Coordinates of C-alpha atoms in Angstrom, one line a residue:
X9 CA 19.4 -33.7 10.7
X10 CA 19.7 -34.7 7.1
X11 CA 16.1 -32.4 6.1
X12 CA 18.3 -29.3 6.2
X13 CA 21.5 -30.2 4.5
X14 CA 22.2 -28.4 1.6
X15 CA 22.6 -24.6 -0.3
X16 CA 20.0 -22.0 0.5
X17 CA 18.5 -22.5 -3.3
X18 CA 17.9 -26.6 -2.4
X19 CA 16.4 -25.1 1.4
X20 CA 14.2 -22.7 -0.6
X21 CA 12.9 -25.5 -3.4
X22 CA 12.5 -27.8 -0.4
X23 CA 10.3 -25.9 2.0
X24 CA 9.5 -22.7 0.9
X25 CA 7.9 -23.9 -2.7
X26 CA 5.7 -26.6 -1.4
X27 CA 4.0 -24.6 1.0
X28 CA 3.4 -21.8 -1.6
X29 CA 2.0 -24.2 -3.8
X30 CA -0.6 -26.0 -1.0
X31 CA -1.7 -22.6 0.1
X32 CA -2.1 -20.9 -3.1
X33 CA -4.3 -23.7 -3.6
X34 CA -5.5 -23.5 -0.5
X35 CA -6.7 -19.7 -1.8
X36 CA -8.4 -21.1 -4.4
X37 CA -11.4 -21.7 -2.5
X38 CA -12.5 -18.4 -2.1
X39 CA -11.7 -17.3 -5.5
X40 CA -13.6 -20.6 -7.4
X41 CA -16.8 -19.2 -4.6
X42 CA -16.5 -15.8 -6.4
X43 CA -16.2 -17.2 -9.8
X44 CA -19.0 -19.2 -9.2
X45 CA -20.9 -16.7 -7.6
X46 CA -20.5 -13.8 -10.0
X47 CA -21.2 -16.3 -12.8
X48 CA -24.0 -17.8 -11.8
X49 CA -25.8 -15.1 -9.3
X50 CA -24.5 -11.8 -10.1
X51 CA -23.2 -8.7 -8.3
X52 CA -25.5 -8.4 -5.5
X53 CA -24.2 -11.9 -4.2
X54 CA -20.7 -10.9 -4.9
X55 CA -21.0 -8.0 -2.5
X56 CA -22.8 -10.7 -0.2
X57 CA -19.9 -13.1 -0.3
X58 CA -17.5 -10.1 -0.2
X59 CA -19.1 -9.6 3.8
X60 CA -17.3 -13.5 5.1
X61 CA -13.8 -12.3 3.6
X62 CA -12.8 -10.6 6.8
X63 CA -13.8 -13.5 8.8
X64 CA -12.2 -16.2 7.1
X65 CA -9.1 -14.2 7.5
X66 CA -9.9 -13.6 11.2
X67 CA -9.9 -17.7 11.5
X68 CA -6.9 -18.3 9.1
X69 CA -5.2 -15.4 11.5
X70 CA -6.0 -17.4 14.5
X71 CA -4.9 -20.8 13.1
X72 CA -1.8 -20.0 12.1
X73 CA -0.8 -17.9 15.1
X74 CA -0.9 -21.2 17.0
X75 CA 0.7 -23.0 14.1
X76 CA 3.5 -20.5 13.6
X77 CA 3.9 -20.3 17.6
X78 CA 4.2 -24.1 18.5
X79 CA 6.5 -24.4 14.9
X80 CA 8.7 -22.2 16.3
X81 CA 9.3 -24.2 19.8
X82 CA 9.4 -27.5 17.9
X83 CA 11.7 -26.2 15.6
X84 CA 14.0 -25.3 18.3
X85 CA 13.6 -27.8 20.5
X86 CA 13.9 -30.8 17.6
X87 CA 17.4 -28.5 16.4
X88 CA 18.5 -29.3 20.4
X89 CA 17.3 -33.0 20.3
X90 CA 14.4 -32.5 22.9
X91 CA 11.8 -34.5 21.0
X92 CA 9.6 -34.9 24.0
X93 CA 9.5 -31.3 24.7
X94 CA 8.6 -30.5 21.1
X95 CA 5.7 -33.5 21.7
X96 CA 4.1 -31.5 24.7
X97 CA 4.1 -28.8 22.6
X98 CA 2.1 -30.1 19.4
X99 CA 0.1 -31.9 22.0
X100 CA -0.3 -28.1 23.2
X101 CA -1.2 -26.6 19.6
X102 CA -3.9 -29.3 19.4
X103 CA -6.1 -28.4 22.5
X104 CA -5.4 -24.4 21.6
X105 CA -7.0 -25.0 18.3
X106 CA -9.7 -27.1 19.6
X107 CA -11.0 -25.0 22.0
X108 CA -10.7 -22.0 19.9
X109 CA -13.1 -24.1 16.9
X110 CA -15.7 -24.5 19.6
X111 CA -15.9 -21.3 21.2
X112 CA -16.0 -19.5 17.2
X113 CA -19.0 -22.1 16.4
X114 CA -21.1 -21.1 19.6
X115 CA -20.5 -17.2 19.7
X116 CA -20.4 -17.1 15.8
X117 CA -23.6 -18.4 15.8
X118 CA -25.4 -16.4 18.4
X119 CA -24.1 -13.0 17.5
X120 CA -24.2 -14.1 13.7
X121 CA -26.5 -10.9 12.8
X122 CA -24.5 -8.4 14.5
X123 CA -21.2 -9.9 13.4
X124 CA -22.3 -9.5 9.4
X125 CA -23.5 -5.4 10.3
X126 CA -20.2 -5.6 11.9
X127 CA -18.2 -6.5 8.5
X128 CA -20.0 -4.4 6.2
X129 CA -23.7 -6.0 5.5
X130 CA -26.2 -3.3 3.5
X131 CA -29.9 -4.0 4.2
X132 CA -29.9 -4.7 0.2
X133 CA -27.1 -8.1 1.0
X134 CA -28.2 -9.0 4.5
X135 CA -29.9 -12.0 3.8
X136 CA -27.7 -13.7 1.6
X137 CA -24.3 -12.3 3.6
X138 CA -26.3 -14.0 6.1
X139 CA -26.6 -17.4 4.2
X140 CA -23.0 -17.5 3.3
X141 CA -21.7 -16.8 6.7
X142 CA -23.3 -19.2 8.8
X143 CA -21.5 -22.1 7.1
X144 CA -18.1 -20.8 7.6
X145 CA -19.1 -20.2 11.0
X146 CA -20.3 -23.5 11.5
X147 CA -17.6 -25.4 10.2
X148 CA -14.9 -22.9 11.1
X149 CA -13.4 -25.7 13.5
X150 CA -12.5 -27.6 10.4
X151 CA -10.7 -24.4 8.5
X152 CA -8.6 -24.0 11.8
X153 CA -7.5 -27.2 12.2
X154 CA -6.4 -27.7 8.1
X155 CA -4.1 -24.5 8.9
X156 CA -3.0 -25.5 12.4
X157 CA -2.1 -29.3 10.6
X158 CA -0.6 -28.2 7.8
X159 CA 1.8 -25.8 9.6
X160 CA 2.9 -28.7 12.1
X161 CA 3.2 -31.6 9.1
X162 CA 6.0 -29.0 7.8
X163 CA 7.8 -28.5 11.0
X164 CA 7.8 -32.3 11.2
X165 CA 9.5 -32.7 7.9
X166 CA 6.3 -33.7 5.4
X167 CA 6.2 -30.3 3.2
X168 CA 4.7 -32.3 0.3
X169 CA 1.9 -34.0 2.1
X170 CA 0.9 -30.4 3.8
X171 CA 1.3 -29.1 0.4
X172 CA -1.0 -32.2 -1.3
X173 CA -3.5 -31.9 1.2
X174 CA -4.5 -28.4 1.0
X175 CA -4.4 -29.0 -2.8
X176 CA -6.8 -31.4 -2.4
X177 CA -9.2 -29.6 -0.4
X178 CA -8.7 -26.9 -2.8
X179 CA -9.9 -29.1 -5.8
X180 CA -12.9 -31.2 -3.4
X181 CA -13.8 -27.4 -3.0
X182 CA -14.0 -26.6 -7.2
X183 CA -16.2 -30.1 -8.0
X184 CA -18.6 -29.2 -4.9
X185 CA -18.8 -25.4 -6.1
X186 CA -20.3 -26.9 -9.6
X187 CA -22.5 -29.7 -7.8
X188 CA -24.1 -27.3 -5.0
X189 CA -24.4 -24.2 -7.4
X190 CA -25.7 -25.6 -10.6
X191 CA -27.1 -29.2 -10.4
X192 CA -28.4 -28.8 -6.8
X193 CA -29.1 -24.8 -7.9
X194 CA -28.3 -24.2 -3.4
X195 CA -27.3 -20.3 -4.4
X196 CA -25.0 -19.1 -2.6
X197 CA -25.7 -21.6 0.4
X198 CA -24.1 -24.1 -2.0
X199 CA -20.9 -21.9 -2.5
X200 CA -20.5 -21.3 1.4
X201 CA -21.0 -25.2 1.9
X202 CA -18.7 -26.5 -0.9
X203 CA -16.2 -23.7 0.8
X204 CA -17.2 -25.3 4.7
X205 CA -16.5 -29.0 3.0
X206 CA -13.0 -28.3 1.9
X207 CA -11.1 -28.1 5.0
X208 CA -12.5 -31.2 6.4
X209 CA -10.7 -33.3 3.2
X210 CA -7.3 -31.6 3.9
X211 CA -8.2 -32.3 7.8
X212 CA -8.5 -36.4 6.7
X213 CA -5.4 -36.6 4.9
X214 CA -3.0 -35.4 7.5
X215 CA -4.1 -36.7 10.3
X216 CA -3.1 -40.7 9.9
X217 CA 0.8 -38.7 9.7
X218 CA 0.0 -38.0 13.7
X219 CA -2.1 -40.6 14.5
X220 CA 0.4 -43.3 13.5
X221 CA 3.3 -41.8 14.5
X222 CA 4.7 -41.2 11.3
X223 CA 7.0 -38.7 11.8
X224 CA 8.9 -37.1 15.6
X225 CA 5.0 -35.8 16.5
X226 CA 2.1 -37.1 17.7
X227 CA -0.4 -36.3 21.1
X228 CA 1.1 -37.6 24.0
X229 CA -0.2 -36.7 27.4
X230 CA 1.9 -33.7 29.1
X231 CA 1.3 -31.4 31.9
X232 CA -0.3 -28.1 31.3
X233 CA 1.8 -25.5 31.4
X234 CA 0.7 -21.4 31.4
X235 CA 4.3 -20.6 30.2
X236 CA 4.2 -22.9 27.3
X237 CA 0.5 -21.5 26.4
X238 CA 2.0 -17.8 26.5
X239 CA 5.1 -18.4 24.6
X240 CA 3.2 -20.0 21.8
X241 CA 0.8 -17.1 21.6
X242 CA 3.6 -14.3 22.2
X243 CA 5.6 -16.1 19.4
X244 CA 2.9 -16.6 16.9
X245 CA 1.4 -13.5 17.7
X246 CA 3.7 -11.6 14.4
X247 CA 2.0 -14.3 12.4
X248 CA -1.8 -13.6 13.6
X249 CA -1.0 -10.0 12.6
X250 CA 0.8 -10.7 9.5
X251 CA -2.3 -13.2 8.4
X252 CA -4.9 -10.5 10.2
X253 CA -3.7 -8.2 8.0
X254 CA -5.9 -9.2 5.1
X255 CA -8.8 -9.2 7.3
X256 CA -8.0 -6.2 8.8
X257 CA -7.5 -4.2 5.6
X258 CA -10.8 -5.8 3.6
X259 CA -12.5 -4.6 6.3
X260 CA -11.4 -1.1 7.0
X261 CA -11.3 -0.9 3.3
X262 CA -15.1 -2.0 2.7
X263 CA -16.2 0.5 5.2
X264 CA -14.3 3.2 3.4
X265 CA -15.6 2.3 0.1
X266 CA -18.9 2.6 1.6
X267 CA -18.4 5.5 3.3
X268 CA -16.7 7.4 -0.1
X269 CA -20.0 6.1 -2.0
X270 CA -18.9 3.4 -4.4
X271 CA -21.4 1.5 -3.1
X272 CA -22.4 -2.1 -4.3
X273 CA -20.4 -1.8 -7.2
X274 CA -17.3 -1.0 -4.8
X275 CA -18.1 -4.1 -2.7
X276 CA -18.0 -6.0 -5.4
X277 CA -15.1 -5.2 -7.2
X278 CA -13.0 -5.0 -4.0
X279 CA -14.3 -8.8 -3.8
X280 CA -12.6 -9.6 -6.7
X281 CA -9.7 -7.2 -6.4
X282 CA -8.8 -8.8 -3.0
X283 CA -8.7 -12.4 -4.3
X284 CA -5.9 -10.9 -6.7
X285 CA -3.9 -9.6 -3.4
X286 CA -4.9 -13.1 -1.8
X287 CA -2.9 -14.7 -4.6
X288 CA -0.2 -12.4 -4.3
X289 CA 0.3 -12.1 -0.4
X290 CA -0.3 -16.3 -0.9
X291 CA 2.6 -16.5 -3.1
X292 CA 4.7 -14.5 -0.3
X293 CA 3.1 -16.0 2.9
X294 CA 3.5 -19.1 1.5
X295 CA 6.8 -18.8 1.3
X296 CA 7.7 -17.0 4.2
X297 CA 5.5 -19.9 6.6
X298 CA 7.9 -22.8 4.4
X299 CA 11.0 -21.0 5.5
X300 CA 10.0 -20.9 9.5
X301 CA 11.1 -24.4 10.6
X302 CA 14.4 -23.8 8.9
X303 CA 15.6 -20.4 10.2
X304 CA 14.1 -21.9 13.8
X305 CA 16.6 -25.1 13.3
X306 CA 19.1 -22.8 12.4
X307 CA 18.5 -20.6 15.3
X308 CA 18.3 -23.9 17.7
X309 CA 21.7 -25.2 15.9
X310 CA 23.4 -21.9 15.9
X311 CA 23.7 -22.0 12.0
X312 CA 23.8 -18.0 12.3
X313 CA 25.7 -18.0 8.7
X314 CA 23.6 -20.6 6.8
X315 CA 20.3 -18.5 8.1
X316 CA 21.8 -14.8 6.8
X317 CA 22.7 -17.0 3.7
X318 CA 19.5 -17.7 3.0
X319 CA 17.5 -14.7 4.3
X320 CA 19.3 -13.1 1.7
X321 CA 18.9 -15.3 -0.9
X322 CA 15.7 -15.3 -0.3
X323 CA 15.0 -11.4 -0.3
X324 CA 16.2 -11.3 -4.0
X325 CA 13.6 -14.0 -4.6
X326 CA 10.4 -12.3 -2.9
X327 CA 11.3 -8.8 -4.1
X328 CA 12.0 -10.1 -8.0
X329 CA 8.8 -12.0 -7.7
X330 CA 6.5 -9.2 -6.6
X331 CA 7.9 -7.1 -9.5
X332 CA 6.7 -10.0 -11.7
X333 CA 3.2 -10.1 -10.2
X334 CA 3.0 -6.3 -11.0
X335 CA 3.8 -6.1 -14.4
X336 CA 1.3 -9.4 -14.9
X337 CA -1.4 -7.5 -13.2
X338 CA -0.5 -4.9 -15.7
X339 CA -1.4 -6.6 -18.8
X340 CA -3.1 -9.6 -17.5
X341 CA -5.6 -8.3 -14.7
X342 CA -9.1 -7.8 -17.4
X343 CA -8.7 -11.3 -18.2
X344 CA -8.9 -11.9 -14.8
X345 CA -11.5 -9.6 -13.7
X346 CA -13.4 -10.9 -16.7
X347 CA -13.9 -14.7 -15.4
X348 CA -15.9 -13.3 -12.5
X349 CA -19.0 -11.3 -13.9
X350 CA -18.0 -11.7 -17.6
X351 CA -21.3 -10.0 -19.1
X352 CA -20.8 -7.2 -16.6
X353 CA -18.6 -4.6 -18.8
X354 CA -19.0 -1.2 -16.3
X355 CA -17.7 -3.1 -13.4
X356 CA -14.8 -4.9 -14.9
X357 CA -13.9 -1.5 -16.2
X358 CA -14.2 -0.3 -12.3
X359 CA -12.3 -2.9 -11.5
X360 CA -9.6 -2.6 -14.0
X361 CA -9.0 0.8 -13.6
X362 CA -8.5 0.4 -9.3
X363 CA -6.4 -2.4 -9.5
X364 CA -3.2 -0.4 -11.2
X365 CA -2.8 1.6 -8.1
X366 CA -4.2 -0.9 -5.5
X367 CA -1.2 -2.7 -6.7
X368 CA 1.6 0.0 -7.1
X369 CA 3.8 -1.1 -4.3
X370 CA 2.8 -4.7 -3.7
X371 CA 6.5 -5.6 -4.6
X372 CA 7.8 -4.4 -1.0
X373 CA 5.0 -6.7 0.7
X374 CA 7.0 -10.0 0.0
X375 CA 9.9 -8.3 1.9
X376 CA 7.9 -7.3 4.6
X377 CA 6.5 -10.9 5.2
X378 CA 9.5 -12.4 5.2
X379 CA 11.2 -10.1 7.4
X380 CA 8.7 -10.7 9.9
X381 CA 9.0 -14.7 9.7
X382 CA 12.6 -14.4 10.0
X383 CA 12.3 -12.5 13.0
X384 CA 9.5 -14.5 14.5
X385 CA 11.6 -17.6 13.6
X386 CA 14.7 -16.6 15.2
X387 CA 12.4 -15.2 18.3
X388 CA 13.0 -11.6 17.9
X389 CA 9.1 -11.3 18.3
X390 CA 9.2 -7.7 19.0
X391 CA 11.1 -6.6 15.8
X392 CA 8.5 -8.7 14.2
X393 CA 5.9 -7.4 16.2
X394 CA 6.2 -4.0 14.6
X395 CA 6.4 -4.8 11.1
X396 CA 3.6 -6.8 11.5
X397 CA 1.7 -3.7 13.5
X398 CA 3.3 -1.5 10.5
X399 CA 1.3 -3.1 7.6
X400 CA -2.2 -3.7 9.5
X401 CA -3.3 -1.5 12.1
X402 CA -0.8 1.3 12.2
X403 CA -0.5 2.4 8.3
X404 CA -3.8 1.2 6.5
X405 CA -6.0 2.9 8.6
X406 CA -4.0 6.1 8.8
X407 CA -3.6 5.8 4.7
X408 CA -7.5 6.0 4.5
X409 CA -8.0 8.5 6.8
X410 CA -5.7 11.2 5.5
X411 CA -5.3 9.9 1.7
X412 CA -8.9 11.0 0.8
X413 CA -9.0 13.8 2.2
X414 CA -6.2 15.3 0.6
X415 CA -5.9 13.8 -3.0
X416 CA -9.8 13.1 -2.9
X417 CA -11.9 9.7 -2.6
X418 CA -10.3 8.1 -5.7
X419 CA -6.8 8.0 -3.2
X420 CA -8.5 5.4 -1.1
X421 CA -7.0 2.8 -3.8
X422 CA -3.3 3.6 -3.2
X423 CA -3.5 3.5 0.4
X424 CA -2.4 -0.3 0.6
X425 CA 0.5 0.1 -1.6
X426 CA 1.2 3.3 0.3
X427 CA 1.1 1.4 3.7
X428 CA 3.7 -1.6 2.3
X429 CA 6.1 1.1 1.3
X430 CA 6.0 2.7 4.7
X431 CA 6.9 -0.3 6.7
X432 CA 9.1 -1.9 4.4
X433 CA 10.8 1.8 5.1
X434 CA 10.2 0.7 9.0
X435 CA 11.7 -2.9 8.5
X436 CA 15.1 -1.5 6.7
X437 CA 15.5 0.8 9.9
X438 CA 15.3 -2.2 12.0
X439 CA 17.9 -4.0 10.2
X440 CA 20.1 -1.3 10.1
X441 CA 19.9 -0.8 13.5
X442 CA 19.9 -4.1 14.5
X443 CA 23.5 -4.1 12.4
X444 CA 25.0 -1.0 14.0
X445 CA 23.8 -2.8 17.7
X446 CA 26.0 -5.7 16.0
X447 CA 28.8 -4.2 15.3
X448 CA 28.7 -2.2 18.1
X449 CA 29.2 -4.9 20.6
X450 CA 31.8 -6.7 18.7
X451 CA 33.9 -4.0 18.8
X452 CA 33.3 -3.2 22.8
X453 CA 34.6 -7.1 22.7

């Protein structure tokens, strides 16, 4: 197939940029809500906002486990010529994601109070936590199906529309933000809706691509098969984690900064210092979710030279980037801070001073990411599998736990870096072992 000729620098700027671009825009919806938000209602609804962060991750999480999953298969089966199976298999993705949307909307809803005491709500945010999360609840079927859509347009060669179409959405999201929050003066209602709304655009634009049969996928009927369902769980599954992760750690991290006593103010600088990691781990996700389809082609093809080639070209890439975003963050990060609550000096101080060593070892995080989509591309789930485990539910919560104690509650800040340094330590032992098992067998032959 012509779409992956070429030098692992033309591969990269191909597939991996687009979909760093669409996504970082795709981030920007929850940044412009905090913007918006801190500007126009203060801290209080900051904190309030800060509640739905977990959530949205939890759906983005789901989303793209199905999308990563199914672009896996397709991948592999388009790199073997099996076009129909890869068909059954989109067709697949599609009901997955659909069922999912509905059962989130009808639980969401009923056990909407207990979900937001769940994610951190004080009696002081309740309400308005409340207010913000019932439209991403609502909507969520929208949200999943932008991710799910965008992930398959890629794996059917489209990079650029998946990238314009979560651009768009990201920009339908900025104009609403203004019109719901100022003109309309909806509070924070208006920020959750204008956030709902943007999904739904990017939803619009991609689907004529399947619907007209545009490109090697579209719904066709096929039977149902458990096998297919598992394998697109069990290989999506890394990418759930990898995406959970954010959820995972703003939550366990907003319960510790409650639990420490940094209070509202804590909440609500975390807000702000978590969109800064979403654009970061964007950059690398991105990235890393552009570069699936082609290791999986690769793999399908048996390209097993062209796919080292550019796993290591692309290492140099994530790693030199990640040092960038630290020494920006470095000299850059009060400007930053500053758009958010700009008359506000104590907590842009706060916030200032816990983002130097919130970020210490984000560098290492791009070459986690991508060492788990490699291996998830190339169906090596379980080496994935425990990188992914590594930076989410194994290190983070056993950072927190033991950190504070020892260096005091101000050591709750490093714990993230602290975590990405100890599995990027995990995913180098993998690789050498995985080398040495290598070498070992072609020297048996």
């Amino acid at each position: 197939m012509i779409m992956y000729e070429g030098k692992s620098h033309s591969l990269f700027a191909k597939y991996a940029v687009p979909q760093m671009i669409g996504l970082l825009f795709n981030s920007v919806y929850m940044i412009v809500d905090g913007v918006f938000i801190g500007n126009r209602l203060g801290r209080d609804a900051m904190a309030a906002a800060a509640v739905s962060v977990p959530l949205v991750e939890i759906l983005i999480a789901l989303s793209m486990a199905v999308a990563t999953g199914a672009g896996v298969m397709i991948s592999s089966h388009l790199g073997q010529g099996e076009k129909d199976k890869a068909r059954n298999i989109f067709s697949l993705s599609v009901l997955c994601t659909a069922v999912m949307g509905v059962l989130i909307c009808v639980l969401g809803n009923i056990f909407l109070h207990p979900l937001a005491e769940l994610l951190g709500s004080t009696p002081a945010i309740h309400d308005e936590a409340i207010s913000y999360m019932w439209y991403i609840v609502t909507f969520s079927p929208f949200l999943l199906f932008s991710f799910l859509l965008s992930g398959l347009v890629r794996n059917d060669n489209r990079p650029k529309l998946a990238m314009f179409a979560l651009m768009f959405g990201s920009v339908s999201n900025i104009i609403l933000d203004y019109v719901f929050m100022y003109p309309l003066n909806m509070g924070i209602a208006g920020a959750a809706l204008a956030t709902a709304l943007g999904p739904i655009f990017s939803v619009l634009i991609m689907l004529p691509h399947f619907l007209f049969k545009r490109g090697d996928l579209y719904l066709t009927k096929f039977k149902f098969k458990w096998r297919n369902l598992c394998s697109v769980y069990v290989f999506g599954f890394p990418s759930f984690i990898m995406e959970f992760t954010i959820g995972i750690i703003t939550f366990v991290y907003n319960f510790a900064i409650v639990h420490y006593g940094f209070g509202e103010i804590g909440l609500a600088a975390y807000l702000v210092i978590g969109y800064l990691m979403l654009i970061i781990l964007t950059l690398f996700l991105g990235m890393a979710q552009g570069l699936q389809p082609v290791f999986s082609y690769f793999m399908g093809t048996g390209e097993e030279k062209r796919s080292k080639d550019l796993l290591h070209f692309s290492i140099k890439i994530f790693l030199a980037l990640g040092i960038l975003c630290y020494i920006l963050i470095i000299f850059f990060s009060r400007g930053f801070f500053s758009i958010f609550n700009p008359g506000d000096t104590e907590l842009i101080n706060f916030m200032e001073s816990k983002s130097l060593p919130y970020f210490s070892g984000f560098f290492l995080a791009g070459f986690n990411i991508l060492m788990i989509s490699y291996w998830q591309a190339n169906e090596q789930t379980s080496k994935a599998l425990a990188v992914s485990l590594s930076r989410s539910v194994i290190w983070p919560p056993i950072m927190i736990a033991v950190f504070p104690l020892i260096l005091g509650s101000e050591a709750v800040w490093v714990c993230h870096s602290a975590s990405e340094a100890f599995t990027a330590i995990t995913a180098v032992i993998l690789l050498v072992l995985m080398k040495k098992a290598k070498k070992d067998l072609h020297s048996k032959i």
